Structures are given as structure tokens and as C-alpha cells.
PDB file of C-alpha atoms in Angstrom:
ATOM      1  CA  UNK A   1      52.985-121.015 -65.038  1.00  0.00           C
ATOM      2  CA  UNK A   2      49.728-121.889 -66.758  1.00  0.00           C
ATOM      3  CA  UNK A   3      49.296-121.786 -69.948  1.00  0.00           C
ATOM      4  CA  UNK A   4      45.801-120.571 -70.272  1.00  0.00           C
ATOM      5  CA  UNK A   5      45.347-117.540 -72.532  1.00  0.00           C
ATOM      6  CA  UNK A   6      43.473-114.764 -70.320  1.00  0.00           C
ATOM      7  CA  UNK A   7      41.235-111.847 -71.747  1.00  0.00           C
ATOM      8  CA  UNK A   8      39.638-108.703 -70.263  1.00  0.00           C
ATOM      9  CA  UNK A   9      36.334-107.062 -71.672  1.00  0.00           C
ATOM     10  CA  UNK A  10      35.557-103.527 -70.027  1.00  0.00           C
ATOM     11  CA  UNK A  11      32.743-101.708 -70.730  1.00  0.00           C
ATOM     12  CA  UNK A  12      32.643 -97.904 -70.733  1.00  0.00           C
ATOM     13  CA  UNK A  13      30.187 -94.527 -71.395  1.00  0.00           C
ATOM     14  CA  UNK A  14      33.137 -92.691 -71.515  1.00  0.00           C
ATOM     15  CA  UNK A  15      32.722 -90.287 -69.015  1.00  0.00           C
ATOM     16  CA  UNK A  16      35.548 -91.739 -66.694  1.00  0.00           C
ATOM     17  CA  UNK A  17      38.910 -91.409 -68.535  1.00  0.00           C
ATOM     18  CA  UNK A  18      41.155 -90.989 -65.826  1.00  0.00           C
ATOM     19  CA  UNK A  19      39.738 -94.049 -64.077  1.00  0.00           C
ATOM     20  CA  UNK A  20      39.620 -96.107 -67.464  1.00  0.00           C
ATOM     21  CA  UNK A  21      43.363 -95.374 -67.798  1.00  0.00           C
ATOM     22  CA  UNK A  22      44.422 -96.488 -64.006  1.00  0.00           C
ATOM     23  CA  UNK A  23      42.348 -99.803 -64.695  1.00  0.00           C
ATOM     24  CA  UNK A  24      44.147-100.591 -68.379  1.00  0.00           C
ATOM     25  CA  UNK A  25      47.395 -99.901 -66.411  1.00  0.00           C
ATOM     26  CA  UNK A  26      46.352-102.198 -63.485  1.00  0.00           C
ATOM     27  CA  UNK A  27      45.858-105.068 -66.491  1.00  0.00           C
ATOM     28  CA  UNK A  28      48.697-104.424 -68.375  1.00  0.00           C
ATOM     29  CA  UNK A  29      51.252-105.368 -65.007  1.00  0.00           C
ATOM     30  CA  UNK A  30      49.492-108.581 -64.513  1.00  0.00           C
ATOM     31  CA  UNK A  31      51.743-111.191 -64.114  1.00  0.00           C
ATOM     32  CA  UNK A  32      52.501-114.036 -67.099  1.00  0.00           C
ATOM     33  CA  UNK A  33      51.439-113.938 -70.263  1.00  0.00           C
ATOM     34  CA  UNK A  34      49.834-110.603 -71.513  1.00  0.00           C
ATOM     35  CA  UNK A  35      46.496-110.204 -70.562  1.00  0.00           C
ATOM     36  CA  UNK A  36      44.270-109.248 -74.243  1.00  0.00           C
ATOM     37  CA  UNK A  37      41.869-106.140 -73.749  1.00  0.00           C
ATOM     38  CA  UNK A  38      38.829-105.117 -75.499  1.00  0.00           C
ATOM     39  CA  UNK A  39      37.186-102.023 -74.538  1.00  0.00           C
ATOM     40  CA  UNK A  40      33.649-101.502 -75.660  1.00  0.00           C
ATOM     41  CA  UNK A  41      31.790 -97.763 -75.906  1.00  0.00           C
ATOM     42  CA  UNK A  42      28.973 -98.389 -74.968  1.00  0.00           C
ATOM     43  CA  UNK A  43      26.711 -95.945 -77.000  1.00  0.00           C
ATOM     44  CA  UNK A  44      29.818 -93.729 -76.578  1.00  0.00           C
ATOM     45  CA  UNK A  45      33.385 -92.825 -77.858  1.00  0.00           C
ATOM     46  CA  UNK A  46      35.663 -94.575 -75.808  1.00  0.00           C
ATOM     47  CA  UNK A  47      38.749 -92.427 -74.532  1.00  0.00           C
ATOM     48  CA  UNK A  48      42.402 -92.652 -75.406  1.00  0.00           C
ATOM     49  CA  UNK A  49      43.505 -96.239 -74.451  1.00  0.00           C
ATOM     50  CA  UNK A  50      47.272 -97.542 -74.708  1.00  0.00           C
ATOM     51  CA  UNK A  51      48.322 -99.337 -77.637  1.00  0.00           C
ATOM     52  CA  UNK A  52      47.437-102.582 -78.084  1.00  0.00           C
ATOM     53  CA  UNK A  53      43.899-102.435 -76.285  1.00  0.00           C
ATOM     54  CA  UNK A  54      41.815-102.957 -79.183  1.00  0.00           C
ATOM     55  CA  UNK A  55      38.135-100.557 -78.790  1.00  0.00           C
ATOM     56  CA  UNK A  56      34.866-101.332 -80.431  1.00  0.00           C
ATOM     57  CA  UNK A  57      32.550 -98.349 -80.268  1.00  0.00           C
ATOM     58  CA  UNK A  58      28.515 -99.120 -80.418  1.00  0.00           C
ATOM     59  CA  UNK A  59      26.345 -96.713 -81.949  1.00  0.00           C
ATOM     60  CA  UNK A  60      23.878 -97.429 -78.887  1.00  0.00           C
ATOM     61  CA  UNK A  61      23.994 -98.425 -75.314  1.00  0.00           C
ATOM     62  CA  UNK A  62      23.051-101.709 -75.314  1.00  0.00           C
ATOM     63  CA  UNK A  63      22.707-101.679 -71.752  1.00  0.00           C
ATOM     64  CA  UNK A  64      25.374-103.839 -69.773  1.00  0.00           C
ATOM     65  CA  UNK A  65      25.137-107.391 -70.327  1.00  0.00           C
ATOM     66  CA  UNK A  66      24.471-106.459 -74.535  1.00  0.00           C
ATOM     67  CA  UNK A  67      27.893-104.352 -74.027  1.00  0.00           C
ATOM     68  CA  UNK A  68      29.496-107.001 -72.308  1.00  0.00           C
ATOM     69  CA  UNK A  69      28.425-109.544 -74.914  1.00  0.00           C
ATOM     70  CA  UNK A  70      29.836-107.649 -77.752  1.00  0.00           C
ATOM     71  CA  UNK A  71      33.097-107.542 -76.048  1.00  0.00           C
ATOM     72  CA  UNK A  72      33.160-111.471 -75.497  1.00  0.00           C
ATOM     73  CA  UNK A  73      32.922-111.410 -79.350  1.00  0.00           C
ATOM     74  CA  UNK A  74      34.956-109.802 -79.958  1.00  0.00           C
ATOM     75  CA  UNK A  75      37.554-112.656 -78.668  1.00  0.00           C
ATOM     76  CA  UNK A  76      35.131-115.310 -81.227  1.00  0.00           C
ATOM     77  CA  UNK A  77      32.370-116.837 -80.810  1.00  0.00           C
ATOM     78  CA  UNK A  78      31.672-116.934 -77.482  1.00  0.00           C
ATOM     79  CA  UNK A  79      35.575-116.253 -76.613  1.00  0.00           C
ATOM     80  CA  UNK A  80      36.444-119.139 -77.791  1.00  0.00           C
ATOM     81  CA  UNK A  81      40.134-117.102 -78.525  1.00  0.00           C
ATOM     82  CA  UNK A  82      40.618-116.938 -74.828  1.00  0.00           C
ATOM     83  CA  UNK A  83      40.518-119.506 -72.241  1.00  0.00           C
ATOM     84  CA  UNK A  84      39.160-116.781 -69.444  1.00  0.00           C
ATOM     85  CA  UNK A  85      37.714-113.614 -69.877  1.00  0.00           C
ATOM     86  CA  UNK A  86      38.215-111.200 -67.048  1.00  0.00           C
ATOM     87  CA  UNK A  87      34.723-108.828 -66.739  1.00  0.00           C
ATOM     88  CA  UNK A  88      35.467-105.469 -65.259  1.00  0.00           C
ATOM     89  CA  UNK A  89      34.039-102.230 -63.820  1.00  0.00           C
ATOM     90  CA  UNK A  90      35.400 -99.260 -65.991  1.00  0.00           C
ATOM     91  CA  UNK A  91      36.736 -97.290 -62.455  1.00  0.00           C
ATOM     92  CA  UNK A  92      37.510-100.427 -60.504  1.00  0.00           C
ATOM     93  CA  UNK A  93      41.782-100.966 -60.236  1.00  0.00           C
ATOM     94  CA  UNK A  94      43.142-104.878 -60.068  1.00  0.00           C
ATOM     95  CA  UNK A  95      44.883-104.552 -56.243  1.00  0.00           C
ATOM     96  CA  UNK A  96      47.321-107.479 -57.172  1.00  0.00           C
ATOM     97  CA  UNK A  97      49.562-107.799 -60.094  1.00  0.00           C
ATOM     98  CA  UNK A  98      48.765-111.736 -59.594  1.00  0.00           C
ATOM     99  CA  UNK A  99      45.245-111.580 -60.339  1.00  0.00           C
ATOM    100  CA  UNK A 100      45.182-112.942 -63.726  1.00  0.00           C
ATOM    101  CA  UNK A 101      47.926-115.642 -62.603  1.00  0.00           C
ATOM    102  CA  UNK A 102      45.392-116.830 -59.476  1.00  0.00           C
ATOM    103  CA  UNK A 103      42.602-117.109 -61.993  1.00  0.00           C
ATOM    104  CA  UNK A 104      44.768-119.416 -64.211  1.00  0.00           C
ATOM    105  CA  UNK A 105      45.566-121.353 -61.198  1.00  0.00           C
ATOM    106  CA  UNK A 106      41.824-121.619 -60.099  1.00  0.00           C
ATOM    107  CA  UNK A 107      40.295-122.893 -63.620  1.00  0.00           C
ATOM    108  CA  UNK A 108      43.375-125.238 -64.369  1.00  0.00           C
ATOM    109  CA  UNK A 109      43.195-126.732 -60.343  1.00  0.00           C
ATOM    110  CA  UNK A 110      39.225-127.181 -60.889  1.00  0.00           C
ATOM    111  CA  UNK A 111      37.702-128.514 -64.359  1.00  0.00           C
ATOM    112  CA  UNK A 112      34.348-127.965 -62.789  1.00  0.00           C
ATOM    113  CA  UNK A 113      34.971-123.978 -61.822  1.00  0.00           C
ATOM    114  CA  UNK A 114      32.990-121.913 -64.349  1.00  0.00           C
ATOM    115  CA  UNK A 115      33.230-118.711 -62.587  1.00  0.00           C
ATOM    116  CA  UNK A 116      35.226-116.512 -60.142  1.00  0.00           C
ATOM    117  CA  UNK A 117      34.118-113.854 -58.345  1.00  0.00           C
ATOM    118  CA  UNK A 118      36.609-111.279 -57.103  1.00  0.00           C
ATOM    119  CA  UNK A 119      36.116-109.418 -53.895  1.00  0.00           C
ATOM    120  CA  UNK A 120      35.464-105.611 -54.276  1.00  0.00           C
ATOM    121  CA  UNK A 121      37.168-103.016 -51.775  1.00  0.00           C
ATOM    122  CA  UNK A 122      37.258 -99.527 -51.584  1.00  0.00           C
ATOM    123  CA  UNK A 123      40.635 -98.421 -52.389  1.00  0.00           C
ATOM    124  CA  UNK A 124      40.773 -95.836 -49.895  1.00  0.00           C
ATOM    125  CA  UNK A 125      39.005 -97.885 -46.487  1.00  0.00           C
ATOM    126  CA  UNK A 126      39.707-101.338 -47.723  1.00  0.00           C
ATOM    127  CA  UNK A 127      36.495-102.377 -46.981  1.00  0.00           C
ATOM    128  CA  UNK A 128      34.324-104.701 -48.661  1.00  0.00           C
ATOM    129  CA  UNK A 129      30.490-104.118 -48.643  1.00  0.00           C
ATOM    130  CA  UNK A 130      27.973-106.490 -47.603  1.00  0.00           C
ATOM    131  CA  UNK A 131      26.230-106.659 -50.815  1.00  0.00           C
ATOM    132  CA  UNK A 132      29.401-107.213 -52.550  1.00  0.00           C
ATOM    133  CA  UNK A 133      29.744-111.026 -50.893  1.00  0.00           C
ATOM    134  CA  UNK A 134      27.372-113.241 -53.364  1.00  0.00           C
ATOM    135  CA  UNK A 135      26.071-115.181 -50.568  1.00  0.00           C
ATOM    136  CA  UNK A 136      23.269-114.545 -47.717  1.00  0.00           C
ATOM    137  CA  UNK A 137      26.257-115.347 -45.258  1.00  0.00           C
ATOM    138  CA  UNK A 138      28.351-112.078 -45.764  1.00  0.00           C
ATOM    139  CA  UNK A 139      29.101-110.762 -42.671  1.00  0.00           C
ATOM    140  CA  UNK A 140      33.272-112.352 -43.423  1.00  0.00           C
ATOM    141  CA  UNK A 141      34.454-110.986 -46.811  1.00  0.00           C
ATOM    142  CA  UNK A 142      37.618-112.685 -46.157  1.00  0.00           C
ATOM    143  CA  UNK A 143      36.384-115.924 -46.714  1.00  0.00           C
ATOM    144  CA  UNK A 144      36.109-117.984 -50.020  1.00  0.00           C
ATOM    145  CA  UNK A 145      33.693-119.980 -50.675  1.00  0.00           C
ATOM    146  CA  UNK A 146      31.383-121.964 -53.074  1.00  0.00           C
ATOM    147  CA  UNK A 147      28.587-119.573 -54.189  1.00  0.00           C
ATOM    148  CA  UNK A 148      25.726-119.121 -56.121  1.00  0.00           C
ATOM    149  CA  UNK A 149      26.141-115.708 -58.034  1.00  0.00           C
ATOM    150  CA  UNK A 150      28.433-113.475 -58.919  1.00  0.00           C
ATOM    151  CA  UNK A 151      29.560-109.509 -59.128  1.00  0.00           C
ATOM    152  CA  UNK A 152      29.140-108.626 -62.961  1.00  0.00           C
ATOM    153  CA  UNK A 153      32.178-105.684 -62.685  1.00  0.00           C
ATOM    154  CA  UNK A 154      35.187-108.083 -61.151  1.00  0.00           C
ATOM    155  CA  UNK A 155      34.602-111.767 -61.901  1.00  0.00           C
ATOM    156  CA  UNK A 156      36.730-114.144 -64.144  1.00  0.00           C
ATOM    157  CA  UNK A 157      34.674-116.640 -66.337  1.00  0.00           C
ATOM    158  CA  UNK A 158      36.122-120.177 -68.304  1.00  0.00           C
ATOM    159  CA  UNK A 159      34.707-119.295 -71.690  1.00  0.00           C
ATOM    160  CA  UNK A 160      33.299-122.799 -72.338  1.00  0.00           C
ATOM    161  CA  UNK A 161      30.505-122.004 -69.799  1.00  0.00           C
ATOM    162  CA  UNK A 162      29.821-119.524 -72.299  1.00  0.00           C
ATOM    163  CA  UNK A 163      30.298-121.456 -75.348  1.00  0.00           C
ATOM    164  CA  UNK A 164      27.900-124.526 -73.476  1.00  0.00           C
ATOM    165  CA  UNK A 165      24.830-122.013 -72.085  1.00  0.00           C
ATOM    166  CA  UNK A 166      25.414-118.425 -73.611  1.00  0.00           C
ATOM    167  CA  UNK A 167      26.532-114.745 -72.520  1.00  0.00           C
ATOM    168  CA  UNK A 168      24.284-112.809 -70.605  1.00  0.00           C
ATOM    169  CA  UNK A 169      20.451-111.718 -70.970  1.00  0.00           C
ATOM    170  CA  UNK A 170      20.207-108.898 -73.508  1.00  0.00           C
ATOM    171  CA  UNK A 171      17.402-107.780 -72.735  1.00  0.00           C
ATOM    172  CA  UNK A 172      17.971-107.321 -69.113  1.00  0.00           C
ATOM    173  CA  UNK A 173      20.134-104.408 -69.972  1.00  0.00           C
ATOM    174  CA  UNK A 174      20.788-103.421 -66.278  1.00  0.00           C
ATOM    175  CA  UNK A 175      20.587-105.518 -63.300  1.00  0.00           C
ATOM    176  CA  UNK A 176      20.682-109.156 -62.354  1.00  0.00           C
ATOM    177  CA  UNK A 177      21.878-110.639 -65.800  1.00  0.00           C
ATOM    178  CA  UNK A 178      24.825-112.491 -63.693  1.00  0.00           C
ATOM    179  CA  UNK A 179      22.223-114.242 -61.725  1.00  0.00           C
ATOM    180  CA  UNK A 180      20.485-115.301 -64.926  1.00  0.00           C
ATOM    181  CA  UNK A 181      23.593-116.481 -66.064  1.00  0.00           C
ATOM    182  CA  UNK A 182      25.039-118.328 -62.910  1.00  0.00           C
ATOM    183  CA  UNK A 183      21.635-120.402 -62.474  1.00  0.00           C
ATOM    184  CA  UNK A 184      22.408-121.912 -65.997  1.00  0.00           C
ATOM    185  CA  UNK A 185      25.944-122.490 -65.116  1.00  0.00           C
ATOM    186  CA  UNK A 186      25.400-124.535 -62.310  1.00  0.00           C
ATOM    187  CA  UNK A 187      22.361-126.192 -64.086  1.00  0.00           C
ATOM    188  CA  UNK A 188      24.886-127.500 -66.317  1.00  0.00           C
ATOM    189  CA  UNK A 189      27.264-128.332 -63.827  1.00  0.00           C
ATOM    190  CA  UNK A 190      29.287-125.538 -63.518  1.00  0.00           C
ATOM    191  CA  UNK A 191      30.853-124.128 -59.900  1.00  0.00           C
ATOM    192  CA  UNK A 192      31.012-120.587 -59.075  1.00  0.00           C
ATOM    193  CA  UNK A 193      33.808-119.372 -56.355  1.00  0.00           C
ATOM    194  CA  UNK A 194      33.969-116.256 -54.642  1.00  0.00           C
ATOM    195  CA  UNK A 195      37.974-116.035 -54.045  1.00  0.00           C
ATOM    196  CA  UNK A 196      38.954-113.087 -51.449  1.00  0.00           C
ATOM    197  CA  UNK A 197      42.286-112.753 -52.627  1.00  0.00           C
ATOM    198  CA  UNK A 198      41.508-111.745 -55.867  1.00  0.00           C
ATOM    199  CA  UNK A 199      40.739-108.152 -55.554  1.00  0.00           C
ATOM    200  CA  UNK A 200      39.405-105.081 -57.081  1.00  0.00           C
ATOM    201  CA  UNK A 201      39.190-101.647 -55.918  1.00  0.00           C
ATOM    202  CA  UNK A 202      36.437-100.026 -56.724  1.00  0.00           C
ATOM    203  CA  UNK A 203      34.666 -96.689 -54.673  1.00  0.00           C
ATOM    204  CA  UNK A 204      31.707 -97.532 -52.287  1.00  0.00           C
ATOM    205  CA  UNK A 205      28.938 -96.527 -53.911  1.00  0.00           C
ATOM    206  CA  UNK A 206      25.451 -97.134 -53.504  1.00  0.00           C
ATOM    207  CA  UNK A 207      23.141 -99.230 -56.788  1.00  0.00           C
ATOM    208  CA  UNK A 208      20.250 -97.109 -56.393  1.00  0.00           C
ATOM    209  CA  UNK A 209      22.047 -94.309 -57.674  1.00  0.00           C
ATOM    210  CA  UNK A 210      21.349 -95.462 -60.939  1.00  0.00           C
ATOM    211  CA  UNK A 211      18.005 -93.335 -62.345  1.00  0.00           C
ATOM    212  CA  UNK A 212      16.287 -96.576 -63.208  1.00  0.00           C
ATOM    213  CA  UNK A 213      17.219 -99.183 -60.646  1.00  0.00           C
ATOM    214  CA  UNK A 214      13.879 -99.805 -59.045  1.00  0.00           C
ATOM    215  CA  UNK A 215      12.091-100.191 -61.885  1.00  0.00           C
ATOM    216  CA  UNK A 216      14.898-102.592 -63.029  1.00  0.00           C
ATOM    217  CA  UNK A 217      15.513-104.441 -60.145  1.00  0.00           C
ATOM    218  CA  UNK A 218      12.086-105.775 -60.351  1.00  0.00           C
ATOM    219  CA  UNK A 219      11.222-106.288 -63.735  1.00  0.00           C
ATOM    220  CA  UNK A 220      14.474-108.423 -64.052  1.00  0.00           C
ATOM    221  CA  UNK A 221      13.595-109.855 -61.112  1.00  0.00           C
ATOM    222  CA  UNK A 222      10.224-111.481 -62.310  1.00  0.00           C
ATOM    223  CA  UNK A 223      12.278-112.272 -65.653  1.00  0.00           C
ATOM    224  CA  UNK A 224      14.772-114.027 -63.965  1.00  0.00           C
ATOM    225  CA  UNK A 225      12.205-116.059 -62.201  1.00  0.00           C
ATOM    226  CA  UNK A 226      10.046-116.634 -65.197  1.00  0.00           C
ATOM    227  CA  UNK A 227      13.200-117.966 -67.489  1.00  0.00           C
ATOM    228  CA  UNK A 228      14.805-120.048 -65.102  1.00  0.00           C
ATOM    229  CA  UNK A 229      12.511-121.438 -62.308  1.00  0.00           C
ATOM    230  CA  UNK A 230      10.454-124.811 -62.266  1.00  0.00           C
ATOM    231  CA  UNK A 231       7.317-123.337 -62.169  1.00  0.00           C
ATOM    232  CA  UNK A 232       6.227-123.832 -58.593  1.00  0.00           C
ATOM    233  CA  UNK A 233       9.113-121.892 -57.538  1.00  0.00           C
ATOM    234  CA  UNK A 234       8.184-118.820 -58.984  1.00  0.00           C
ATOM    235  CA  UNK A 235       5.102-117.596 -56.699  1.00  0.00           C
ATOM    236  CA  UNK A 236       6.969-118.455 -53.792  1.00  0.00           C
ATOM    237  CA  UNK A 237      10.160-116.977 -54.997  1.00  0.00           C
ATOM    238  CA  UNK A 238       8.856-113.552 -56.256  1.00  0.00           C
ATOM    239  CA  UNK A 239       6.234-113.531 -52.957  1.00  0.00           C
ATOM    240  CA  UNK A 240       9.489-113.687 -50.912  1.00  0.00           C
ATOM    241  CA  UNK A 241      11.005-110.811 -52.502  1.00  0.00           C
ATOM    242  CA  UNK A 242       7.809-108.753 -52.723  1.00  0.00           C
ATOM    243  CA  UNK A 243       7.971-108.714 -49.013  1.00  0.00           C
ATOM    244  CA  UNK A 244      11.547-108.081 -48.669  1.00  0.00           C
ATOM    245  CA  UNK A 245      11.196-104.966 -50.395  1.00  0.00           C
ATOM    246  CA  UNK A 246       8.108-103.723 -48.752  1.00  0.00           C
ATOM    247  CA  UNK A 247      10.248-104.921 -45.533  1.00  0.00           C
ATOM    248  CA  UNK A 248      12.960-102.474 -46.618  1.00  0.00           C
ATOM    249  CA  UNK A 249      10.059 -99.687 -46.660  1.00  0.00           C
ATOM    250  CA  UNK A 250      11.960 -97.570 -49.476  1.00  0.00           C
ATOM    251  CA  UNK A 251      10.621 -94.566 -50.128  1.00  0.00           C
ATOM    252  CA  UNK A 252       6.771 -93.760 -52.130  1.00  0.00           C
ATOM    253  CA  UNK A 253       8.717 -93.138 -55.496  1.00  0.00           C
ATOM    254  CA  UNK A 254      10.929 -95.992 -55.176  1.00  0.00           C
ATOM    255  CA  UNK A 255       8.154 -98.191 -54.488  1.00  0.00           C
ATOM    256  CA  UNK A 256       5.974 -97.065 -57.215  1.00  0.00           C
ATOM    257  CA  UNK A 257       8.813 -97.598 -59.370  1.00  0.00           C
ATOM    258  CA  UNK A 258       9.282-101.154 -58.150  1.00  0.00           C
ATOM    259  CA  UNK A 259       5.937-102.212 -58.824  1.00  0.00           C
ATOM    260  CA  UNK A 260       5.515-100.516 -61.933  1.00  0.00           C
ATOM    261  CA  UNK A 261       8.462-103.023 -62.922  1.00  0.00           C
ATOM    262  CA  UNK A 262       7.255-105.904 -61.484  1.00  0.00           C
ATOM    263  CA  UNK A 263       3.696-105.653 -62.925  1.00  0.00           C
ATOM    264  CA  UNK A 264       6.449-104.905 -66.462  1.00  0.00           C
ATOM    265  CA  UNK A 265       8.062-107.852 -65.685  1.00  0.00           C
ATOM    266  CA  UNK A 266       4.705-109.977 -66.013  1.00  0.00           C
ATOM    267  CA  UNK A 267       3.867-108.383 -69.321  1.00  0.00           C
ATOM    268  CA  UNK A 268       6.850-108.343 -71.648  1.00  0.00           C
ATOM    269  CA  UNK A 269       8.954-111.215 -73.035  1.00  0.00           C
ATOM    270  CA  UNK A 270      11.275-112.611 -70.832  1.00  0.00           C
ATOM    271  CA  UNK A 271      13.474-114.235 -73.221  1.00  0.00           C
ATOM    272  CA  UNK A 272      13.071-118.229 -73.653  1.00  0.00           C
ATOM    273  CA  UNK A 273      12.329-120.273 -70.604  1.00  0.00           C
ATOM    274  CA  UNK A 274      14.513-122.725 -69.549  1.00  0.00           C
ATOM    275  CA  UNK A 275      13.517-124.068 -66.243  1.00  0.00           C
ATOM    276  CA  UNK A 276      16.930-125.485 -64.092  1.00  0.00           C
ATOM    277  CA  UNK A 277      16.130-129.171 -62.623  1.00  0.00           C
ATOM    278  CA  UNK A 278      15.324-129.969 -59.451  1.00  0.00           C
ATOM    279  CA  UNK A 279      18.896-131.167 -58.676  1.00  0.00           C
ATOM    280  CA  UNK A 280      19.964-127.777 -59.525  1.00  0.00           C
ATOM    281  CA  UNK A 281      17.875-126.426 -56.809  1.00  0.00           C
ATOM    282  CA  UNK A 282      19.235-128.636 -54.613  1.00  0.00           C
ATOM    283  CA  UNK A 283      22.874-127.764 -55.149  1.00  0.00           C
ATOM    284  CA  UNK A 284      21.825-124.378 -54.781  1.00  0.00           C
ATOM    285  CA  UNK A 285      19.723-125.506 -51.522  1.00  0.00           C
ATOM    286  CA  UNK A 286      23.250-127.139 -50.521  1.00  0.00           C
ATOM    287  CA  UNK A 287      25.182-124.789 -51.226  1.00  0.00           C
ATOM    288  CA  UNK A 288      23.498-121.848 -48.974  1.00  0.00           C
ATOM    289  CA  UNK A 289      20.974-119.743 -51.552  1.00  0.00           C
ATOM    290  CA  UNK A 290      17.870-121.999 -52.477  1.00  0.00           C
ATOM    291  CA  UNK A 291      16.173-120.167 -55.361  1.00  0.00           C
ATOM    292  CA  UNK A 292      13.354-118.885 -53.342  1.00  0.00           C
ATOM    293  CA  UNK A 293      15.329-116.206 -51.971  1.00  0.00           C
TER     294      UNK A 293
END
């Protein structure tokens, strides 16, 4: 058995109890060592948890990578308490009581894995959706592979990647902050998995349900770009996804949404700019996603 202390940080609004409840339950039966939980209200009470979960409740919603943060945090500076830290959805359900055990395994097998990315299946189908698989070749959710990304609501991640290029984007508050944070991993070396045996359940749902997502998706977008790019990337990457979206023809409000945050994306601070190296993009070339797409 490993002996690599494992953490959990779950971030809630409070409004699914029931679900919250099934998940801590899921956590607590994970095999080895006990698995330390912090549960962060985010701009909310958080409901009755079992005892033992400690609960931090903000007096704002910091959106989710500044909720997430606070819970990594909570475990020290940048969870330096905890070997892993186990991100996950407030209404997702571990499927395996060996979860935490396999993620041990992983990071203690590989000195170079930074982060795991569980698959996500609904609990009632078992299937896995497309845009669930953090790769452009997604049609097989049953294999693992090396990737490029991440899902932010079921992924494991070795706290020194956090300690060596920090938690997630603040500012991004919703929407591709795991991207932000992947392309520094693997600028400084760092591997990403996505493992399809480590699983959580979690309802099909669709992203754009989410009031604000258009607007989001593109302002982060052109953030993302601006941060972590060399700089003739960016016009070719953000050109690429211009036209994917107009491809997609979503609807008049959607799209005037979308621009309104990419033009927002142009005009507010980004955070500071780090651009990867050019061997970066190359492993990320190599490894299936260059960062023009």
C-alpha cells in the first residue's frame, strides 16, 4: 500500500445536499488510508456534512477555480499537507472504492505524472460523453492515455505541481482554468493522464446550461491564449476557434454573447503572461493537441 497521504477539496453552492452527502460517503469507503475532506461554500452555507469533513464557508462566490484554491489551502500552502488532492464535482459519486488507492499507485509508479484525469459516466447509462475525454481523439473513453488537459470536477493532482507553478486562474472564475493550469504543468515538465478506470458518476448534462457560459467560454479563451502562448501562436490559435464556433452556428444570443466576451477578453487583465517554450508546444504537438486548437 502506498504511503502517500490523499486529500479531497469539493466545492459547493449548497443547493445539492442529498448529492453532497452520497459523494462524502463515496470518499469516506475509499480504500487505505483515510482520505482528508475539505468542503468549501462557495458564497453559501454548506449543508450538514459527516464528522470529520472539515467546511470553510466564503462570504462570496469566488467563482470555481478561487473556491477550489481556498480549499487547497486549506491543506497548507499549496497542499503541501497532502501528497494528492482529489478535485471533485459536488453531485458526482466515486464508482470504485479503489479510486484513491489507483491514484497512489499512478503518482508513486510515475515521478513525472502531475495530474490524473478521471473518466466521467452517467450513473444511470454508463456512458461517458465526448467532451468529457481531454483529447481531440475521443471517440474510445475506455482508453488511457497521455493528454493535454484535464476535467476540473474528477481529476487527482501531485501537490508539488502546485507548489512549483500555482493553483488555478482566479480570475477566470468559470471555465477553462484547468487548461490554464495544465499548459504550465507540462511547461515545467509535468505529465497529465487520463486513466479510464478511475471513475466518477456524474449526470449528463449539458455546459451551456450555465447563464454565463458563452460569454465565459470566450473571454477565458482569449485569456488563456494571452497568458500562456508564444506570441505568434495566439492569432492563429484564437482565429481557429473563432471559426469553430461560428462553425457550430449557435444561436443569435449565444453568439452575441461569445463575442461580447471575446472582444472582453482583449480588454481586461489577463493575469501575468507567461509564455510556455517552444518545446512545450512540441510535446503538446506530440502528444495529439498542438496549442492552436
Amino acid at each position: 500500500m502506498s504511503g502517500m497521504k490523499v486529500g479531497a477539496v469539493i466545492i459547493t453552492m449548497g443547493n445539492r445536499p442529498e448529492e453532497l452527502r452520497a459523494l462524502l460517503d463515496s470518499v469516506a469507503k475509499q480504500d487505505g488510508d483515510r482520505v482528508e475532506v475539505v468542503v468549501v461554500g462557495n458564497g453559501s452555507p454548506v449543508p450538514d456534512v459527516p464528522e470529520g469533513v472539515r467546511t470553510i464557508e466564503l462570504p462570496e462566490n469566488l467563482g470555481i477555480p478561487g473556491g477550489r484554491n481556498v480549499g487547497i489551502e486549506a491543506f497548507g500552502p499549496a497542499g503541501r499537507d497532502v501528497d494528492i488532492l482529489l478535485f471533485l464535482d459536488d453531485d458526482g459519486l466515486l464508482a470504485s472504492h479503489d479510486t484513491a488507492e489507483l491514484c497512489r499507485k499512478a503518482f508513486e509508479a510515475d515521478p513525472k505524472l502531475g495530474i490524473v484525469s478521471f473518466r466521467i459516466a452517467d450513473p444511470e447509462t454508463g456512458v461517458t460523453q465526448r467532451r468529457h475525454v481531454p483529447r481531440l481523439r475521443a471517440a474510445d473513453p475506455m482508453r488511457s492515455s497521455r493528454v493535454t488537459t484535464f476535467l476540473g470536477g474528477a481529476n487527482a493532482v501531485r501537490t508539488r505541481v502546485l507548489a512549483e507553478v500555482g493553483g488555478l486562474p482566479d480570475e477566470f472564475f468559470y471555465a477553462h482554468e484547468e487548461t490554464d493550469l495544465a499548459w504550465r504543468a507540462l511547461d515545467a515538465g509535468w505529465m497529465i493522464d487520463y486513466r479510464s478506470d478511475m471513475v466518477l458518476y456524474h449526470p449528463t448534462t449539458a455546459p451551456s446550461r450555465h447563464a454565463v457560459y458563452h460569454r465565459m467560454v470566450a473571454r477565458n479563451r482569449v485569456w488563456l491564449a494571452r497568458r500562456n502562448l508564444p506570441a505568434p501562436l495566439v492569432p492563429v490559435y484564437l482565429g481557429v476557434w473563432l471559426l469553430l464556433t461560428l462553425v457550430r452556428r449557435p444561436s443569435r444570443p449565444a453568439l452575441r454573447a461569445w463575442f461580447g466576451g471575446f472582444r472582453e477578453g482583449w480588454t481586461t487583465p489577463c493575469g501575468p503572461r507567461r509564455p510556455m517554450k517552444w518545446r512545450t508546444v512540441w510535446r503538446l504537438t506530440r502528444l495529439g493537441r498542438p496549442p492552436v486548437i
